CSV table of N, CA and C in Angstrom, one decimal:
chain,number,residue,atom,x,y,z
A,26,MET,N,64.9,-13.3,110.2
A,26,MET,CA,64.8,-13.4,108.8
A,26,MET,C,65.7,-12.2,108.2
A,27,PRO,N,66.4,-12.5,107.1
A,27,PRO,CA,67.3,-11.5,106.5
A,27,PRO,C,66.6,-10.4,105.8
A,28,ILE,N,65.3,-10.6,105.5
A,28,ILE,CA,64.6,-9.5,104.8
A,28,ILE,C,63.7,-8.8,105.8
A,29,ALA,N,64.0,-7.5,106.0
A,29,ALA,CA,63.2,-6.7,106.9
A,29,ALA,C,62.1,-5.9,106.1
A,30,VAL,N,61.0,-5.8,106.7
A,30,VAL,CA,59.8,-5.1,106.1
A,30,VAL,C,59.6,-3.8,106.8
A,31,ASP,N,59.6,-2.7,106.1
A,31,ASP,CA,59.4,-1.3,106.7
A,31,ASP,C,58.1,-0.7,106.3
A,32,ILE,N,57.1,-1.5,106.1
A,32,ILE,CA,55.7,-0.9,105.8
A,32,ILE,C,55.3,0.1,106.9
A,33,ASP,N,55.6,-0.2,108.1
A,33,ASP,CA,55.1,0.7,109.2
A,33,ASP,C,55.8,2.0,109.1
A,34,VAL,N,57.0,2.1,108.6
A,34,VAL,CA,57.7,3.3,108.5
A,34,VAL,C,57.0,4.2,107.4
A,35,MET,N,56.7,3.5,106.3
A,35,MET,CA,56.0,4.3,105.2
A,35,MET,C,54.6,4.7,105.7
A,36,LEU,N,53.9,3.8,106.5
A,36,LEU,CA,52.6,4.2,107.0
A,36,LEU,C,52.7,5.5,107.8
A,37,ALA,N,53.7,5.5,108.7
A,37,ALA,CA,53.9,6.7,109.5
A,37,ALA,C,54.2,7.9,108.7
A,38,ARG,N,55.0,7.8,107.7
A,38,ARG,CA,55.3,8.9,106.8
A,38,ARG,C,54.1,9.5,106.1
A,39,ARG,N,53.2,8.5,105.7
A,39,ARG,CA,52.1,8.9,104.9
A,39,ARG,C,50.9,9.2,105.8
A,40,LYS,N,51.0,9.1,107.1
A,40,LYS,CA,50.0,9.3,108.1
A,40,LYS,C,48.7,8.5,107.7
A,41,MET,N,49.0,7.2,107.5
A,41,MET,CA,47.9,6.3,107.0
A,41,MET,C,47.8,5.1,108.0
A,42,SER,N,46.6,4.6,108.2
A,42,SER,CA,46.4,3.5,109.1
A,42,SER,C,46.5,2.2,108.3
A,43,VAL,N,46.7,1.1,109.0
A,43,VAL,CA,46.8,-0.3,108.4
A,43,VAL,C,45.5,-0.6,107.7
A,44,GLY,N,44.4,-0.3,108.3
A,44,GLY,CA,43.1,-0.6,107.7
A,44,GLY,C,42.9,0.2,106.4
A,45,GLU,N,43.3,1.4,106.4
A,45,GLU,CA,43.2,2.2,105.1
A,45,GLU,C,44.1,1.7,104.0
A,46,LEU,N,45.3,1.3,104.4
A,46,LEU,CA,46.2,0.8,103.4
A,46,LEU,C,45.7,-0.5,102.8
A,47,ALA,N,45.2,-1.4,103.7
A,47,ALA,CA,44.7,-2.7,103.3
A,47,ALA,C,43.5,-2.5,102.3
A,48,GLU,N,42.6,-1.6,102.7
A,48,GLU,CA,41.5,-1.3,101.8
A,48,GLU,C,41.9,-0.8,100.4
A,49,ARG,N,42.8,0.1,100.4
A,49,ARG,CA,43.2,0.7,99.2
A,49,ARG,C,44.1,-0.2,98.3
A,50,VAL,N,44.8,-1.2,98.9
A,50,VAL,CA,45.6,-2.1,98.2
A,50,VAL,C,44.7,-3.3,97.8
A,51,GLY,N,43.7,-3.6,98.5
A,51,GLY,CA,42.8,-4.7,98.2
A,51,GLY,C,43.2,-6.0,98.8
A,52,ILE,N,43.8,-5.9,100.0
A,52,ILE,CA,44.1,-7.2,100.8
A,52,ILE,C,43.4,-7.0,102.2
A,53,THR,N,43.3,-8.1,102.9
A,53,THR,CA,42.7,-8.0,104.2
A,53,THR,C,43.7,-7.4,105.2
A,54,PRO,N,43.2,-6.8,106.2
A,54,PRO,CA,44.1,-6.2,107.3
A,54,PRO,C,44.9,-7.3,107.9
A,55,ALA,N,44.4,-8.5,108.0
A,55,ALA,CA,45.2,-9.6,108.6
A,55,ALA,C,46.3,-10.0,107.7
A,56,ASN,N,46.1,-10.1,106.4
A,56,ASN,CA,47.2,-10.4,105.5
A,56,ASN,C,48.3,-9.3,105.5
A,57,LEU,N,47.8,-8.0,105.6
A,57,LEU,CA,48.8,-6.9,105.6
A,57,LEU,C,49.6,-7.0,106.9
A,58,ALA,N,48.9,-7.4,108.0
A,58,ALA,CA,49.7,-7.5,109.3
A,58,ALA,C,50.7,-8.6,109.2
A,59,VAL,N,50.4,-9.7,108.6
A,59,VAL,CA,51.4,-10.7,108.4
A,59,VAL,C,52.6,-10.2,107.6
A,60,LEU,N,52.4,-9.5,106.6
A,60,LEU,CA,53.5,-8.9,105.8
A,60,LEU,C,54.2,-7.9,106.6
A,61,LYS,N,53.5,-7.0,107.2
A,61,LYS,CA,54.1,-5.8,107.9
A,61,LYS,C,55.0,-6.3,109.1
A,62,ASN,N,54.6,-7.4,109.7
A,62,ASN,CA,55.3,-7.9,110.9
A,62,ASN,C,56.4,-8.9,110.5
A,63,GLY,N,56.7,-9.1,109.2
A,63,GLY,CA,57.8,-9.9,108.8
A,63,GLY,C,57.5,-11.4,108.9
A,64,ARG,N,56.3,-11.8,109.0
A,64,ARG,CA,55.9,-13.2,109.1
A,64,ARG,C,55.6,-13.9,107.8
A,65,ALA,N,55.5,-13.1,106.7
A,65,ALA,CA,55.1,-13.6,105.4
A,65,ALA,C,56.3,-14.4,104.8
A,66,LYS,N,56.0,-15.5,104.1
A,66,LYS,CA,57.1,-16.3,103.4
A,66,LYS,C,57.3,-15.7,102.0
A,67,ALA,N,56.3,-15.0,101.5
A,67,ALA,CA,56.4,-14.5,100.1
A,67,ALA,C,55.5,-13.3,100.0
A,68,VAL,N,55.7,-12.6,98.9
A,68,VAL,CA,54.8,-11.5,98.6
A,68,VAL,C,54.7,-11.4,97.0
A,69,ARG,N,53.5,-11.3,96.5
A,69,ARG,CA,53.3,-11.3,95.1
A,69,ARG,C,53.7,-9.9,94.6
A,70,PHE,N,54.3,-9.9,93.4
A,70,PHE,CA,54.7,-8.7,92.8
A,70,PHE,C,53.5,-7.7,92.6
A,71,SER,N,52.4,-8.3,92.3
A,71,SER,CA,51.2,-7.4,92.2
A,71,SER,C,50.8,-6.7,93.5
A,72,THR,N,51.0,-7.4,94.6
A,72,THR,CA,50.7,-6.8,95.9
A,72,THR,C,51.8,-5.8,96.2
A,73,LEU,N,53.0,-6.1,95.9
A,73,LEU,CA,54.1,-5.1,96.2
A,73,LEU,C,53.9,-3.9,95.3
A,74,ALA,N,53.5,-4.1,94.1
A,74,ALA,CA,53.3,-2.9,93.2
A,74,ALA,C,52.1,-2.1,93.7
A,75,ALA,N,51.1,-2.7,94.2
A,75,ALA,CA,49.9,-2.0,94.7
A,75,ALA,C,50.3,-1.2,96.0
A,76,LEU,N,51.1,-1.8,96.8
A,76,LEU,CA,51.6,-1.1,98.0
A,76,LEU,C,52.5,0.1,97.6
A,77,CYS,N,53.3,-0.1,96.7
A,77,CYS,CA,54.2,1.0,96.2
A,77,CYS,C,53.3,2.2,95.6
A,78,GLU,N,52.3,1.8,94.8
A,78,GLU,CA,51.4,2.8,94.2
A,78,GLU,C,50.7,3.6,95.3
A,79,VAL,N,50.1,2.9,96.2
A,79,VAL,CA,49.3,3.6,97.3
A,79,VAL,C,50.2,4.4,98.2
A,80,LEU,N,51.4,3.9,98.5
A,80,LEU,CA,52.3,4.6,99.4
A,80,LEU,C,53.2,5.6,98.7
A,81,ASP,N,53.1,5.6,97.3
A,81,ASP,CA,54.0,6.4,96.5
A,81,ASP,C,55.5,6.3,96.9
A,82,CYS,N,55.9,5.0,96.7
A,82,CYS,CA,57.3,4.7,97.1
A,82,CYS,C,57.8,3.6,96.2
A,83,GLN,N,59.1,3.3,96.4
A,83,GLN,CA,59.7,2.2,95.7
A,83,GLN,C,59.8,0.9,96.5
A,84,PRO,N,59.9,-0.3,95.9
A,84,PRO,CA,60.0,-1.5,96.7
A,84,PRO,C,61.1,-1.5,97.7
A,85,GLY,N,62.2,-0.8,97.4
A,85,GLY,CA,63.3,-0.7,98.4
A,85,GLY,C,63.0,0.1,99.6
A,86,ASP,N,61.9,0.9,99.5
A,86,ASP,CA,61.4,1.7,100.7
A,86,ASP,C,60.7,0.8,101.6
A,87,LEU,N,60.2,-0.4,101.1
A,87,LEU,CA,59.4,-1.3,101.9
A,87,LEU,C,60.2,-2.5,102.4
A,88,LEU,N,61.1,-3.0,101.6
A,88,LEU,CA,61.9,-4.2,101.9
A,88,LEU,C,63.4,-3.9,101.9
A,89,ARG,N,64.1,-4.5,102.8
A,89,ARG,CA,65.5,-4.3,102.8
A,89,ARG,C,66.2,-5.6,103.4
A,90,TRP,N,67.4,-5.9,102.9
A,90,TRP,CA,68.1,-7.1,103.3
A,90,TRP,C,69.0,-6.7,104.5
A,91,GLU,N,69.0,-7.6,105.5
A,91,GLU,CA,69.9,-7.5,106.7
A,91,GLU,C,70.7,-8.7,106.8
A,92,ALA,N,72.0,-8.6,106.9
A,92,ALA,CA,72.9,-9.7,107.1
A,92,ALA,C,72.6,-10.4,108.4
A,93,ALA,N,72.6,-11.7,108.4
A,93,ALA,CA,72.4,-12.5,109.6
A,93,ALA,C,73.8,-12.5,110.4
A,94,ASP,N,73.7,-12.6,111.7
A,94,ASP,CA,75.0,-12.6,112.5
A,94,ASP,C,75.7,-13.9,112.2
A,95,GLU,N,75.0,-15.0,112.4
A,95,GLU,CA,75.7,-16.3,112.2
A,95,GLU,C,74.7,-17.2,111.5
A,96,PRO,N,74.7,-17.2,110.1
A,96,PRO,CA,73.7,-18.0,109.4
A,96,PRO,C,74.0,-19.5,109.6
A,97,ASP,N,72.9,-20.2,109.8
A,97,ASP,CA,73.0,-21.7,109.9
A,97,ASP,C,74.0,-22.2,111.0
A,98,GLY,N,74.4,-21.4,112.0
A,98,GLY,CA,75.3,-21.8,113.0
A,98,GLY,C,76.7,-21.8,112.6
A,99,LEU,N,77.1,-21.3,111.4
A,99,LEU,CA,78.4,-21.3,110.9
A,99,LEU,C,79.2,-20.1,111.5
A,100,PRO,N,80.5,-20.3,111.8
A,100,PRO,CA,81.3,-19.2,112.3
A,100,PRO,C,81.3,-18.0,111.3
A,101,THR,N,81.5,-16.8,111.8
A,101,THR,CA,81.5,-15.6,110.9
A,101,THR,C,82.9,-15.3,110.5
A,102,GLN,N,83.9,-15.9,111.1
A,102,GLN,CA,85.3,-15.7,110.7
A,102,GLN,C,85.8,-16.8,109.8
A,103,ASP,N,86.8,-16.5,109.0
A,103,ASP,CA,87.5,-17.6,108.2
A,103,ASP,C,88.3,-18.4,109.1
A,104,VAL,N,88.3,-19.7,108.9
A,104,VAL,CA,89.1,-20.6,109.8
A,104,VAL,C,90.2,-21.1,108.9
A,105,PRO,N,91.5,-21.0,109.3
A,105,PRO,CA,92.6,-21.5,108.5
A,105,PRO,C,92.4,-23.0,108.3
A,106,ALA,N,92.8,-23.4,107.0
A,106,ALA,CA,92.7,-24.8,106.7
A,106,ALA,C,93.8,-25.6,107.4
A,107,ALA,N,93.5,-26.8,107.8
A,107,ALA,CA,94.5,-27.7,108.4
A,107,ALA,C,95.5,-28.1,107.3
A,108,THR,N,96.8,-28.2,107.7
A,108,THR,CA,97.8,-28.6,106.8
A,108,THR,C,98.4,-30.0,107.1
């Protein structure tokens, strides 16, 4: 997935457990694990805001975009057009 989740990095920096973060944010540890492990399909802005408030960080500290090597099986180089 091109969006990487760095919640574990912020947890380590804040010396906080997943259980404590889940409790303070108001979500289940299971749902936080889904998000933390990059398996979530979406995240509510209210959840993202709560994570940022509890972890004292910005959304960009938790989420980042990574380019895919070969999206959808397409070549990564430009191919000259046939003449």
